[in-house]
mmCIF file of C-alpha atoms and ligand atoms in Angstrom:
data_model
loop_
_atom_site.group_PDB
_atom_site.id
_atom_site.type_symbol
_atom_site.label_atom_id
_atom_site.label_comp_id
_atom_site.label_asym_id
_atom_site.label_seq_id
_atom_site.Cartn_x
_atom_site.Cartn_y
_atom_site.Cartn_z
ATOM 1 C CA UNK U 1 5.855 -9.209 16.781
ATOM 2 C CA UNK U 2 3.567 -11.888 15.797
ATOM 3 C CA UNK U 3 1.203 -13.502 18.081
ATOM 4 C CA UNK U 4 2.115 -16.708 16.267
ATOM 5 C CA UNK U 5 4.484 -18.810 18.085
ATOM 6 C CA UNK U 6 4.613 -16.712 21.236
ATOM 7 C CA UNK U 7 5.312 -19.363 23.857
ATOM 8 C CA UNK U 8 8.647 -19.602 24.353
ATOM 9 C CA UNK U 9 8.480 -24.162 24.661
ATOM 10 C CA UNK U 10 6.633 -23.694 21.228
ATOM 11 C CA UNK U 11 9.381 -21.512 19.430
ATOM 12 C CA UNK U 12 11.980 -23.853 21.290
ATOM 13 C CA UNK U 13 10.291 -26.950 19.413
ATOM 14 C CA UNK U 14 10.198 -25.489 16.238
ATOM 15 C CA UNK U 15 14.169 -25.066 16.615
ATOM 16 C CA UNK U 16 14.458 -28.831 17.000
ATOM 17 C CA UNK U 17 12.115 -29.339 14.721
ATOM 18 C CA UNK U 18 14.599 -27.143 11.698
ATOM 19 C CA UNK U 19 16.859 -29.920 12.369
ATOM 20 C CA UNK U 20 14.515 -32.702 11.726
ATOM 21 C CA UNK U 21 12.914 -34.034 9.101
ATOM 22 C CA UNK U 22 9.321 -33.482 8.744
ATOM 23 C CA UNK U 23 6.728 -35.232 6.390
ATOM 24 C CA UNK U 24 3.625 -34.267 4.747
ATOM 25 C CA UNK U 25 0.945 -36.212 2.942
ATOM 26 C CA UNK U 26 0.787 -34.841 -0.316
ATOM 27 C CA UNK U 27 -0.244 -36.436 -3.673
ATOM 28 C CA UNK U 28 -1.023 -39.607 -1.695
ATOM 29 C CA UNK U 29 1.796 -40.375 0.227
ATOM 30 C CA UNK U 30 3.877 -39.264 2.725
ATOM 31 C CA UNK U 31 6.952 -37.107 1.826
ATOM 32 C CA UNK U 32 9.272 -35.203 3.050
ATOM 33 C CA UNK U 33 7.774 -31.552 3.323
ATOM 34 C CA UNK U 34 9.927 -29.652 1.332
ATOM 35 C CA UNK U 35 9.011 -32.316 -1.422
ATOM 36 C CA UNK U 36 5.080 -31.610 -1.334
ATOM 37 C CA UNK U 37 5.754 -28.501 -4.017
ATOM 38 C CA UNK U 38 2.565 -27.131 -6.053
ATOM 39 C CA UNK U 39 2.149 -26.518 -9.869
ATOM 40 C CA UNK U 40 2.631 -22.468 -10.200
ATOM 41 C CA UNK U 41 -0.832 -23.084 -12.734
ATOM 42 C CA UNK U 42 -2.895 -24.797 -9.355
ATOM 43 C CA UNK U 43 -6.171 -23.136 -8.827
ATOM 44 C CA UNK U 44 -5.329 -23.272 -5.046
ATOM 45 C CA UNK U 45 -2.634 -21.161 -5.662
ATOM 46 C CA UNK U 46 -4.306 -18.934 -8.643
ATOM 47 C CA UNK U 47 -7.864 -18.625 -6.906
ATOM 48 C CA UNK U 48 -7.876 -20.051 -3.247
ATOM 49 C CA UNK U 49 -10.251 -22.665 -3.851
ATOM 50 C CA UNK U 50 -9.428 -24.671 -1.600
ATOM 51 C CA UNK U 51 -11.158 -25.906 1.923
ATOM 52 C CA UNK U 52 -9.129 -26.428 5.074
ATOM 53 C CA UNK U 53 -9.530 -27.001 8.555
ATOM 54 C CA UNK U 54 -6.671 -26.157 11.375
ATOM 55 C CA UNK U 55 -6.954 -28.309 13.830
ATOM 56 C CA UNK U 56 -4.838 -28.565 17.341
ATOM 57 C CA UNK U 57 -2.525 -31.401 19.539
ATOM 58 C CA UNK U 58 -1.960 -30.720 23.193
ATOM 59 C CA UNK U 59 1.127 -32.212 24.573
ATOM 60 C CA UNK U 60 0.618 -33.995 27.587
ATOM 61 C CA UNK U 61 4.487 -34.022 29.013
ATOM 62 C CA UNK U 62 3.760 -36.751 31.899
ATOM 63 C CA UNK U 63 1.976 -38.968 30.176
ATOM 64 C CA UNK U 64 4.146 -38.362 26.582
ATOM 65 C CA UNK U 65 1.317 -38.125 24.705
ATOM 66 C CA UNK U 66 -0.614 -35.839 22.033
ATOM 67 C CA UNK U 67 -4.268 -35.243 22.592
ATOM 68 C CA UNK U 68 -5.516 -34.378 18.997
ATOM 69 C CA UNK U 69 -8.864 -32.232 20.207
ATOM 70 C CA UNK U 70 -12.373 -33.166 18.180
ATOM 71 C CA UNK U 71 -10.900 -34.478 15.596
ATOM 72 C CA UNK U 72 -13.696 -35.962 13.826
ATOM 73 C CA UNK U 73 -15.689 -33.003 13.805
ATOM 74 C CA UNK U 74 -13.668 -31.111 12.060
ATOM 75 C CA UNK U 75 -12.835 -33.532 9.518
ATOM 76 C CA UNK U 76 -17.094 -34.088 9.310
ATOM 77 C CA UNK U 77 -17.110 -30.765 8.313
ATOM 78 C CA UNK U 78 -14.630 -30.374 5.774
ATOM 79 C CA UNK U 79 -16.761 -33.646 4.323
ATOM 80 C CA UNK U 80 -19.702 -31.017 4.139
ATOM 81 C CA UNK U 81 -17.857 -28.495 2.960
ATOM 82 C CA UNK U 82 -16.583 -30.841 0.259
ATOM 83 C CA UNK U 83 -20.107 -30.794 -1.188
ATOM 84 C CA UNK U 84 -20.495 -27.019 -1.565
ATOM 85 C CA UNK U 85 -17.794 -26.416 -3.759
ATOM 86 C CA UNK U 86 -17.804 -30.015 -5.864
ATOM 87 C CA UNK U 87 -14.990 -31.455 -4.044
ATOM 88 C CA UNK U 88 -15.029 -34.997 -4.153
ATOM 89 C CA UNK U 89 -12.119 -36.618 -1.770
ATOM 90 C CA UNK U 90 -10.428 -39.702 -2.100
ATOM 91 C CA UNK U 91 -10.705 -40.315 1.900
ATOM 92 C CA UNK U 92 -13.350 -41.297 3.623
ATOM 93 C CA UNK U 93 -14.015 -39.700 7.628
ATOM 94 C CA UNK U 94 -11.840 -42.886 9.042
ATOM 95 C CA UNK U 95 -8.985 -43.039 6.820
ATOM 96 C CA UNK U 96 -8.625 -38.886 7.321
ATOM 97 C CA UNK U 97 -8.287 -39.365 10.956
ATOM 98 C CA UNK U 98 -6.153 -42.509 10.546
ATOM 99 C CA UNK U 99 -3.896 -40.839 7.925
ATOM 100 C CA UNK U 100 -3.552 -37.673 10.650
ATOM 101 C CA UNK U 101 -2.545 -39.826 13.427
ATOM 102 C CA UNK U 102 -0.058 -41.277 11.173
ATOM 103 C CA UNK U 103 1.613 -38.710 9.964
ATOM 104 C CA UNK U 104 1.759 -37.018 13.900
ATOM 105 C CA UNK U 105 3.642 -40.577 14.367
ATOM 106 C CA UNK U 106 5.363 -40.116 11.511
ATOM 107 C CA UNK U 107 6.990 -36.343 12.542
ATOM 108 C CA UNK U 108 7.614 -37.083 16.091
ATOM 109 C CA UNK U 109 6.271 -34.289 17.902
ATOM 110 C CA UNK U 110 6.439 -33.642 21.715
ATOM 111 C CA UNK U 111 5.348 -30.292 21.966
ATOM 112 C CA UNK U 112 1.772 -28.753 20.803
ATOM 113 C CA UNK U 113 0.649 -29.094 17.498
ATOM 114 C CA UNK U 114 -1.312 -27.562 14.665
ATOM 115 C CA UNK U 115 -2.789 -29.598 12.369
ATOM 116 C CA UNK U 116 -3.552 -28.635 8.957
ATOM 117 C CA UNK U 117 -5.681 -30.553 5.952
ATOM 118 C CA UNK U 118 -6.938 -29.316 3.192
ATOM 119 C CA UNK U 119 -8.298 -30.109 -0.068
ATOM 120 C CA UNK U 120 -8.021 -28.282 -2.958
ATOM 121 C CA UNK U 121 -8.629 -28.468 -6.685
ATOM 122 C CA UNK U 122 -5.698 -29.400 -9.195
ATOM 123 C CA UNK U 123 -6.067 -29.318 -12.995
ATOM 124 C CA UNK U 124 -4.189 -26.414 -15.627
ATOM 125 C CA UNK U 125 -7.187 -24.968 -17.076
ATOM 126 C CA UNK U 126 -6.904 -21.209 -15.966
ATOM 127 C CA UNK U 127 -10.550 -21.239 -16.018
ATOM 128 C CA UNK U 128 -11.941 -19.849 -12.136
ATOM 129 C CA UNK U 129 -14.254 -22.781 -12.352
ATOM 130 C CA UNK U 130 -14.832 -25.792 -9.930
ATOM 131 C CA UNK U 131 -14.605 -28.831 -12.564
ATOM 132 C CA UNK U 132 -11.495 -29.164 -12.196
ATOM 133 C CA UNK U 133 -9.980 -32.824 -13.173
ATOM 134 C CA UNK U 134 -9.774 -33.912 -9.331
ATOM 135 C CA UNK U 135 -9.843 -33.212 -5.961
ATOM 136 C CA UNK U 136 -6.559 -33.526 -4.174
ATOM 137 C CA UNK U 137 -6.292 -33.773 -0.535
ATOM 138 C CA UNK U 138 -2.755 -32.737 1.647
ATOM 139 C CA UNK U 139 -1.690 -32.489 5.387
ATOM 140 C CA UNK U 140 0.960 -31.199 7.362
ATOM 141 C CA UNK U 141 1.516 -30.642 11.306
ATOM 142 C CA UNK U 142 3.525 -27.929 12.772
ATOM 143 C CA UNK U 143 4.796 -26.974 16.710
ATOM 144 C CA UNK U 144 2.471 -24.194 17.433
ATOM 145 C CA UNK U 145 1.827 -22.201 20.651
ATOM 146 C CA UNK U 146 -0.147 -19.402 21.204
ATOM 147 C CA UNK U 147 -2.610 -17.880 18.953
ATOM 148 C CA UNK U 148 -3.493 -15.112 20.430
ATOM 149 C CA UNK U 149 -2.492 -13.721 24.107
ATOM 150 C CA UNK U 150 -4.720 -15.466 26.956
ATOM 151 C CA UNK U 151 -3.878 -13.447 30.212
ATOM 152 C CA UNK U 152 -4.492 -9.988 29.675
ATOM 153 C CA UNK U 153 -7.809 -9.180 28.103
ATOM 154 C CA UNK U 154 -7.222 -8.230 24.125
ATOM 155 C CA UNK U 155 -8.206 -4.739 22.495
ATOM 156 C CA UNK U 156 -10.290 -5.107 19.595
ATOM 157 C CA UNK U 157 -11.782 -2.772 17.293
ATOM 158 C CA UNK U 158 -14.888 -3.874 15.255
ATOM 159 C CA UNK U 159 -13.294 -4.000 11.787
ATOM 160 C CA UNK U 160 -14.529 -1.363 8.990
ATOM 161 C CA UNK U 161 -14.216 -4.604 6.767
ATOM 162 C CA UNK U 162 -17.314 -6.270 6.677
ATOM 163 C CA UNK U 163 -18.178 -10.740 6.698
ATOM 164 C CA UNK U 164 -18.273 -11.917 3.545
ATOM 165 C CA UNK U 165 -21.921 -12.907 2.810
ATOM 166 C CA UNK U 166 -23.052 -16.690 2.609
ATOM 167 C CA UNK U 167 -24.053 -15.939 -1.115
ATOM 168 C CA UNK U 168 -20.614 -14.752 -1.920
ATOM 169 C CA UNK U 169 -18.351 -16.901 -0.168
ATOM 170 C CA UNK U 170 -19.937 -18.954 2.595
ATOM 171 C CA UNK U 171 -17.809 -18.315 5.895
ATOM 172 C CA UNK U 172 -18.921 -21.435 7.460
ATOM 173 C CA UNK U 173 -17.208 -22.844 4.548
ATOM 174 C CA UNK U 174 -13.665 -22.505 6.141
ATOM 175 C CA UNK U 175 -12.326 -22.002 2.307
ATOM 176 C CA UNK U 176 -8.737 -20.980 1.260
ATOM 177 C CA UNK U 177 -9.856 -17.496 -0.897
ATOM 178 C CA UNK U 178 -12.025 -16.039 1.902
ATOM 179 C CA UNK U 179 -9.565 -15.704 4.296
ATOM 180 C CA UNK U 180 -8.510 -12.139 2.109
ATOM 181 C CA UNK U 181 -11.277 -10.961 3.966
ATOM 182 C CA UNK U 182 -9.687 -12.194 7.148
ATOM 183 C CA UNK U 183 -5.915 -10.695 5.816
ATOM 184 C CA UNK U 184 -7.588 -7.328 5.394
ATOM 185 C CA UNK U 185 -9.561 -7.125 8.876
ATOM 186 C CA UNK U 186 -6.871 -8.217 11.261
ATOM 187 C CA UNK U 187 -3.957 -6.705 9.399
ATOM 188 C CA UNK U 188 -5.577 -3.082 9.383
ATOM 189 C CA UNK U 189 -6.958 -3.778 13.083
ATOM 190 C CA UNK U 190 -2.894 -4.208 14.051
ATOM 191 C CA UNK U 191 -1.771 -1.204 12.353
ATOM 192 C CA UNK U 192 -3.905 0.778 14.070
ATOM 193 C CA UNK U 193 -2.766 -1.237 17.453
ATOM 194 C CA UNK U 194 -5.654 -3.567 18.118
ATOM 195 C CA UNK U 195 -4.779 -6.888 18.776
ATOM 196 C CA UNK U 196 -7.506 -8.304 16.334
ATOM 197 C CA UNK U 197 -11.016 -7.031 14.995
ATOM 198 C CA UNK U 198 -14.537 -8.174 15.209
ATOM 199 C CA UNK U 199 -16.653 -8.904 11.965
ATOM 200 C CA UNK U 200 -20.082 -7.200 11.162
ATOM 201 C CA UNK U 201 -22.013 -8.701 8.586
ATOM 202 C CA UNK U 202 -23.441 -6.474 5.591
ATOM 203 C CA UNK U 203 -26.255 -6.107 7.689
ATOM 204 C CA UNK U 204 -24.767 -4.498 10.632
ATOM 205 C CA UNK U 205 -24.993 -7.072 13.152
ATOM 206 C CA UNK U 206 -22.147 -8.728 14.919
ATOM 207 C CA UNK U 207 -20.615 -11.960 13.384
ATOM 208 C CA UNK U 208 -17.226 -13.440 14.213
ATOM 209 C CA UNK U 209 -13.795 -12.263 14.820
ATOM 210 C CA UNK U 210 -11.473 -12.134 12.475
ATOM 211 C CA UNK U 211 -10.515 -16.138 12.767
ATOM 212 C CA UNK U 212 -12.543 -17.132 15.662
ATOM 213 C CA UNK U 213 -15.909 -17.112 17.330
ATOM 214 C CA UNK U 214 -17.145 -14.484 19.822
ATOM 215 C CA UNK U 215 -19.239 -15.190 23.359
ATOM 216 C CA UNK U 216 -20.434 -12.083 25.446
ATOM 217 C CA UNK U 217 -21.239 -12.386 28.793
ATOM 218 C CA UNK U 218 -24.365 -10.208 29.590
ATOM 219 C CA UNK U 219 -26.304 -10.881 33.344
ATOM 220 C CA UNK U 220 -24.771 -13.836 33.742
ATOM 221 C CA UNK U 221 -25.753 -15.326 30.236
ATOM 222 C CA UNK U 222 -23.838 -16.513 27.379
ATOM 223 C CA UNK U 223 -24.634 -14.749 23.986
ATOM 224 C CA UNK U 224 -22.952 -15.100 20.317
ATOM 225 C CA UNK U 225 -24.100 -14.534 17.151
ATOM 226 C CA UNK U 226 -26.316 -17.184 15.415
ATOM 227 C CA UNK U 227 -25.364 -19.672 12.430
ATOM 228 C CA UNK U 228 -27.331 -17.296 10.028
ATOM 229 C CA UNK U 229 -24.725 -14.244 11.116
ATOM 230 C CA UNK U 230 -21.954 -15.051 8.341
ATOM 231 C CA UNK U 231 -19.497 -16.899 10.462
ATOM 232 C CA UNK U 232 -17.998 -20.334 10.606
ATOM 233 C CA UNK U 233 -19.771 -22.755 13.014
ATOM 234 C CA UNK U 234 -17.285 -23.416 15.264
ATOM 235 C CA UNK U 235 -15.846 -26.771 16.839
ATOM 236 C CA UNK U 236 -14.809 -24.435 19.634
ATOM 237 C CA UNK U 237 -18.290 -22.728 19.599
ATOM 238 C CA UNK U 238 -20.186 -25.933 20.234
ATOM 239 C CA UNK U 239 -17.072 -27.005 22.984
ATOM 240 C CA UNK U 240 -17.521 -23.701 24.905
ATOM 241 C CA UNK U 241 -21.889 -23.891 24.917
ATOM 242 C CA UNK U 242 -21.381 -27.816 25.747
ATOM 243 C CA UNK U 243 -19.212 -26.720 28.444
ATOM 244 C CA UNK U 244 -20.775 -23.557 30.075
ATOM 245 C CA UNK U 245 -24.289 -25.554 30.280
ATOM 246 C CA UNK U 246 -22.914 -29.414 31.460
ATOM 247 C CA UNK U 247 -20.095 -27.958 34.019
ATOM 248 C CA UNK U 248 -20.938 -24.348 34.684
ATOM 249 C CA UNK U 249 -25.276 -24.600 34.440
ATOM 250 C CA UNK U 250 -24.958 -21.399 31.927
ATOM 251 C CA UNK U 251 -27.384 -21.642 28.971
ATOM 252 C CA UNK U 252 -26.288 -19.490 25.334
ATOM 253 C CA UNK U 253 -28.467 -17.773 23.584
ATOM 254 C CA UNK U 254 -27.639 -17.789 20.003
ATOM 255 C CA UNK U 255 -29.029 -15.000 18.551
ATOM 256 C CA UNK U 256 -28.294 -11.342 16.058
ATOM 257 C CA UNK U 257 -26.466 -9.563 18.335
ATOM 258 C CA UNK U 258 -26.495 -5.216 18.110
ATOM 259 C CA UNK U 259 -23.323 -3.595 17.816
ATOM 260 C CA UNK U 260 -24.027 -1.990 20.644
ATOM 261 C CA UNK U 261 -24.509 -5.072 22.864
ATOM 262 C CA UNK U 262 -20.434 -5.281 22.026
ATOM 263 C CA UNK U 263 -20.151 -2.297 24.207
ATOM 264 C CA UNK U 264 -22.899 -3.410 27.063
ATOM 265 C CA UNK U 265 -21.156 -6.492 27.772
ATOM 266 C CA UNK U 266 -19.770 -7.264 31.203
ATOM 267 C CA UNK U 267 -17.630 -10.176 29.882
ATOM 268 C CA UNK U 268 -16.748 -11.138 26.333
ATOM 269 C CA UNK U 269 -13.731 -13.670 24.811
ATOM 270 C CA UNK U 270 -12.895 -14.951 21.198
ATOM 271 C CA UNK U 271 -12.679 -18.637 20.493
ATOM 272 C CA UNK U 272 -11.284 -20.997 18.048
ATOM 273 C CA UNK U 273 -9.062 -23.830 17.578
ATOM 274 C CA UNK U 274 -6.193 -21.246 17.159
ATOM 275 C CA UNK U 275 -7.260 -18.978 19.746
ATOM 276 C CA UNK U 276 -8.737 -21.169 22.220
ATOM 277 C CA UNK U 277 -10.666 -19.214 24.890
ATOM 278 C CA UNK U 278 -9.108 -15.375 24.913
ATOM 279 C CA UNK U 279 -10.650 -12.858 27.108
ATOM 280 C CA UNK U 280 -11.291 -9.442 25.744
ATOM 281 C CA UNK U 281 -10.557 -7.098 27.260
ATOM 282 C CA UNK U 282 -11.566 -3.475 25.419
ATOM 283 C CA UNK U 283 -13.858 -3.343 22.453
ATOM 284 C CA UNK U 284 -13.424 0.153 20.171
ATOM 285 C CA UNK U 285 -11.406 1.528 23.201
ATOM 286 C CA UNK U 286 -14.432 0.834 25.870
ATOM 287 C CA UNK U 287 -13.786 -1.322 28.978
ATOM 288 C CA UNK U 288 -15.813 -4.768 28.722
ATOM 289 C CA UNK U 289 -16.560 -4.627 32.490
ATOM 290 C CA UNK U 290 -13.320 -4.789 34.294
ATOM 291 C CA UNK U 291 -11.270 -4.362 30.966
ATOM 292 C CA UNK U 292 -9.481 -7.656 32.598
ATOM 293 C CA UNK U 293 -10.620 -10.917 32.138
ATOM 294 C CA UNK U 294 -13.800 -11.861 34.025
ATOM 295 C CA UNK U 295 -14.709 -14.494 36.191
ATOM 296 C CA UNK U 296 -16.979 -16.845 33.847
ATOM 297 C CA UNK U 297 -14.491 -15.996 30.847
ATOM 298 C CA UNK U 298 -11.490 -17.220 33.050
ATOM 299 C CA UNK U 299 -13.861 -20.287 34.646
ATOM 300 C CA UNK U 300 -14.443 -21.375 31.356
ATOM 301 C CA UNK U 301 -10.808 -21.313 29.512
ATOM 302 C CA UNK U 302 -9.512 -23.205 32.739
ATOM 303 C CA UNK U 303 -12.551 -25.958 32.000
ATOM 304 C CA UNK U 304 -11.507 -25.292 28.019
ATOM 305 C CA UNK U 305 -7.608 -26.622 28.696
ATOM 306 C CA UNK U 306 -8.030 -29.502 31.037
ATOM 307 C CA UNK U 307 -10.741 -30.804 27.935
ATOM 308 C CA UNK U 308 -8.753 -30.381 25.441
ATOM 309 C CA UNK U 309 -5.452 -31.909 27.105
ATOM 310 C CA UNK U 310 -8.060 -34.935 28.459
ATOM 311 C CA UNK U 311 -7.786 -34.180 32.093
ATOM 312 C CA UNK U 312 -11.631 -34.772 32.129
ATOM 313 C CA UNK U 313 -12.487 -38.479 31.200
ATOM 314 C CA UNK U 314 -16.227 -37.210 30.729
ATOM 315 C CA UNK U 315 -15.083 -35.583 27.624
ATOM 316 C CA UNK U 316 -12.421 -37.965 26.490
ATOM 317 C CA UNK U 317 -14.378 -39.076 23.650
ATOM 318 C CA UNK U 318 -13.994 -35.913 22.272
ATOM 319 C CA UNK U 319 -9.654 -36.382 22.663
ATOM 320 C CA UNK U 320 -7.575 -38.708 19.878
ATOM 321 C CA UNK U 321 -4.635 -40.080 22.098
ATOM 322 C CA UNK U 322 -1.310 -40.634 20.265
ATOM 323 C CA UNK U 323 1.689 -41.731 22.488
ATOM 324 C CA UNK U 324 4.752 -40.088 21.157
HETATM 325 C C1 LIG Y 1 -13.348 -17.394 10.596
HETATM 326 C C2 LIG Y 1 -13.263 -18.382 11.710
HETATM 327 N N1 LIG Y 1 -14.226 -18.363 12.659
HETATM 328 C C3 LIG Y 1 -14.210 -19.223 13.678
HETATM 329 C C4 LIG Y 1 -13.181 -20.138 13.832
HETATM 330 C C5 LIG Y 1 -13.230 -21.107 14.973
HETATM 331 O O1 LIG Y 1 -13.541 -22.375 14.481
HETATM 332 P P1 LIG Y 1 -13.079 -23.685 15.216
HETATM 333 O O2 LIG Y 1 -13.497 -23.550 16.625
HETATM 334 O O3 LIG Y 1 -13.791 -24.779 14.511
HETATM 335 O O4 LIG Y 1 -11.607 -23.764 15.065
HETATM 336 C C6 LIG Y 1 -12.156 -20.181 12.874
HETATM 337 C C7 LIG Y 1 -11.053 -21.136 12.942
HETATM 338 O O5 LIG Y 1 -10.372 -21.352 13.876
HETATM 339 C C8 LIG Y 1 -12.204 -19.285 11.797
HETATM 340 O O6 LIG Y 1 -11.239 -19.279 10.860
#
């Protein structure tokens, strides 16, 4: 079974949702979604060039609302992004987070949410190239639950697949074609009956996971990989280090991190937009301490989901508030 759509209210809303009709913004308007249709010749398709960014809505049921989580910051960095790969969009950082809060008005949602943009290149020329006639830009929302499974401490191996390099295809780029090398490492990590895998860069040193962030907990101290270690900077990165020092008084140390240290850790978790905070529980078959979630793993995802559903006003700039 996928880990997609777990939760049971999220697979319920997705029913409903077969019934009704959902939009998209696509070629500059909204449409219904089974309208937004690409050209078989579009380099998106051919190539994966494309940038995207997944972001997430929490359903607050007593207050009927959606709290969109950070969404300017990821939007800021699909902006940057845009620049790396000659992507020149239409939308400026307002309009993209108007045009989102639109279309989550527009498809009615009272469950939670994934959000997805991206922009792409369109043009015919079969030509791998990035001048391309123009940049296009298209969104769609979906019910989505669970990412990965929060309660019970995942097994992960550390993949045999190693982070694509920043001068081959820069991770922190978040773009369409390099998730391949995120298809290969958590697809053979499940076959062999890990939940998910853990990146290495070329050089040997630990990077990401396969689609989110990783924190270790060793004395007491927060510890994931640097910026320079091949993975994407994380909106969920910066949350959880914001967090741990303002609530919990728990610096990070960003650092290279030893593959080894994997298996010296007393606490470690993965963490994303998809995957939110998810304790590990095993690494390469070894116990991380307990094997069962630990305490500052478990303090922090409980600070994590009252932030993102703005339960805590201190952060509720970082929360976009749409009543449904
Ligand atoms: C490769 C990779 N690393 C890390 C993350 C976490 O990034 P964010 O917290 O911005 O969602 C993601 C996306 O969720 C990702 O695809």
């Amino acid at each position: 079974m996928t880990n997609e759509l777990k939760s049971s209210t999220a697979g319920a809303a997705s029913q409903a949702s077969e019934q009704k009709l959902e939009y998209a913004y696509f070629h500059g308007k909204l449409v219904p979604f089974q309208d937004a249709t690409l050209d078989l010749r579009n380099p998106a398709f051919l190539y994966g060039i494309s940038l995207f960014e997944g972001i997430r809505g929490y359903w607050v049921p007593e207050k009927r609302q959606i709290s969109v989580f950070r969404m300017k910051e990821h939007y800021e960095r699909l902006l940057k992004n845009s620049n790396v790969f000659y992507m020149t969009p239409e939308l400026n950082l307002d309009e993209l987070c108007q045009l989102t809060v639109d279309l989550i008005r527009k498809n009615q949602h009272d469950s939670d949410i994934y959000i997805r943009p991206t922009l792409y290149k369109s043009g015919e020329s079969i030509t791998p190239s990035l001048e391309y006639t123009s940049t296009e830009f298209c969104l769609w929302t979906k019910p989505m639950g669970e990412y990965l499974d929060l309660e019970k401490g995942l097994s992960v191996c550390v993949s045999n697949w190693r982070r694509i390099p920043d001068n081959s295809i820069p991770a922190r780029a978040k773009a369409g074609g390099a998730y391949m090398n995120t298809a290969l490492a958590v697809t053979d990590a499940r076959k062999m009956g890990y939940d998910d895998a853990i990146f290495l860069t070329g050089d040997g040193t630990v990077s990401e996971g396969s689609a989110m962030n990783l924190f270790l907990i060793r004395d007491g101290k927060l510890l994931t990989p640097s910026k320079t270690e091949d993975i994407l900077e994380g909106v969920t990165r910066h949350t959880i280090m914001t967090l741990a020092k303002q609530e919990l008084g728990l610096d990070t140390e960003e650092r290279t991190i030893d593959r080894t240290e994997l298996y010296h850790a007393d606490e470690a978790f993965f963490c994303g937009t998809g995957a939110q905070v998810a304790a590990i529980g095993h690494i390469d078959n070894r116990p991380v301490g307990s094997g069962k979630p630990g305490p500052i793993t478990r303090q922090i995802q409980e600070l994590y989901f009252k932030v993102v559903k703005n339960q805590l006003p201190q952060y509720s700039h970082w929360c976009t508030v749409i009543d449904a």
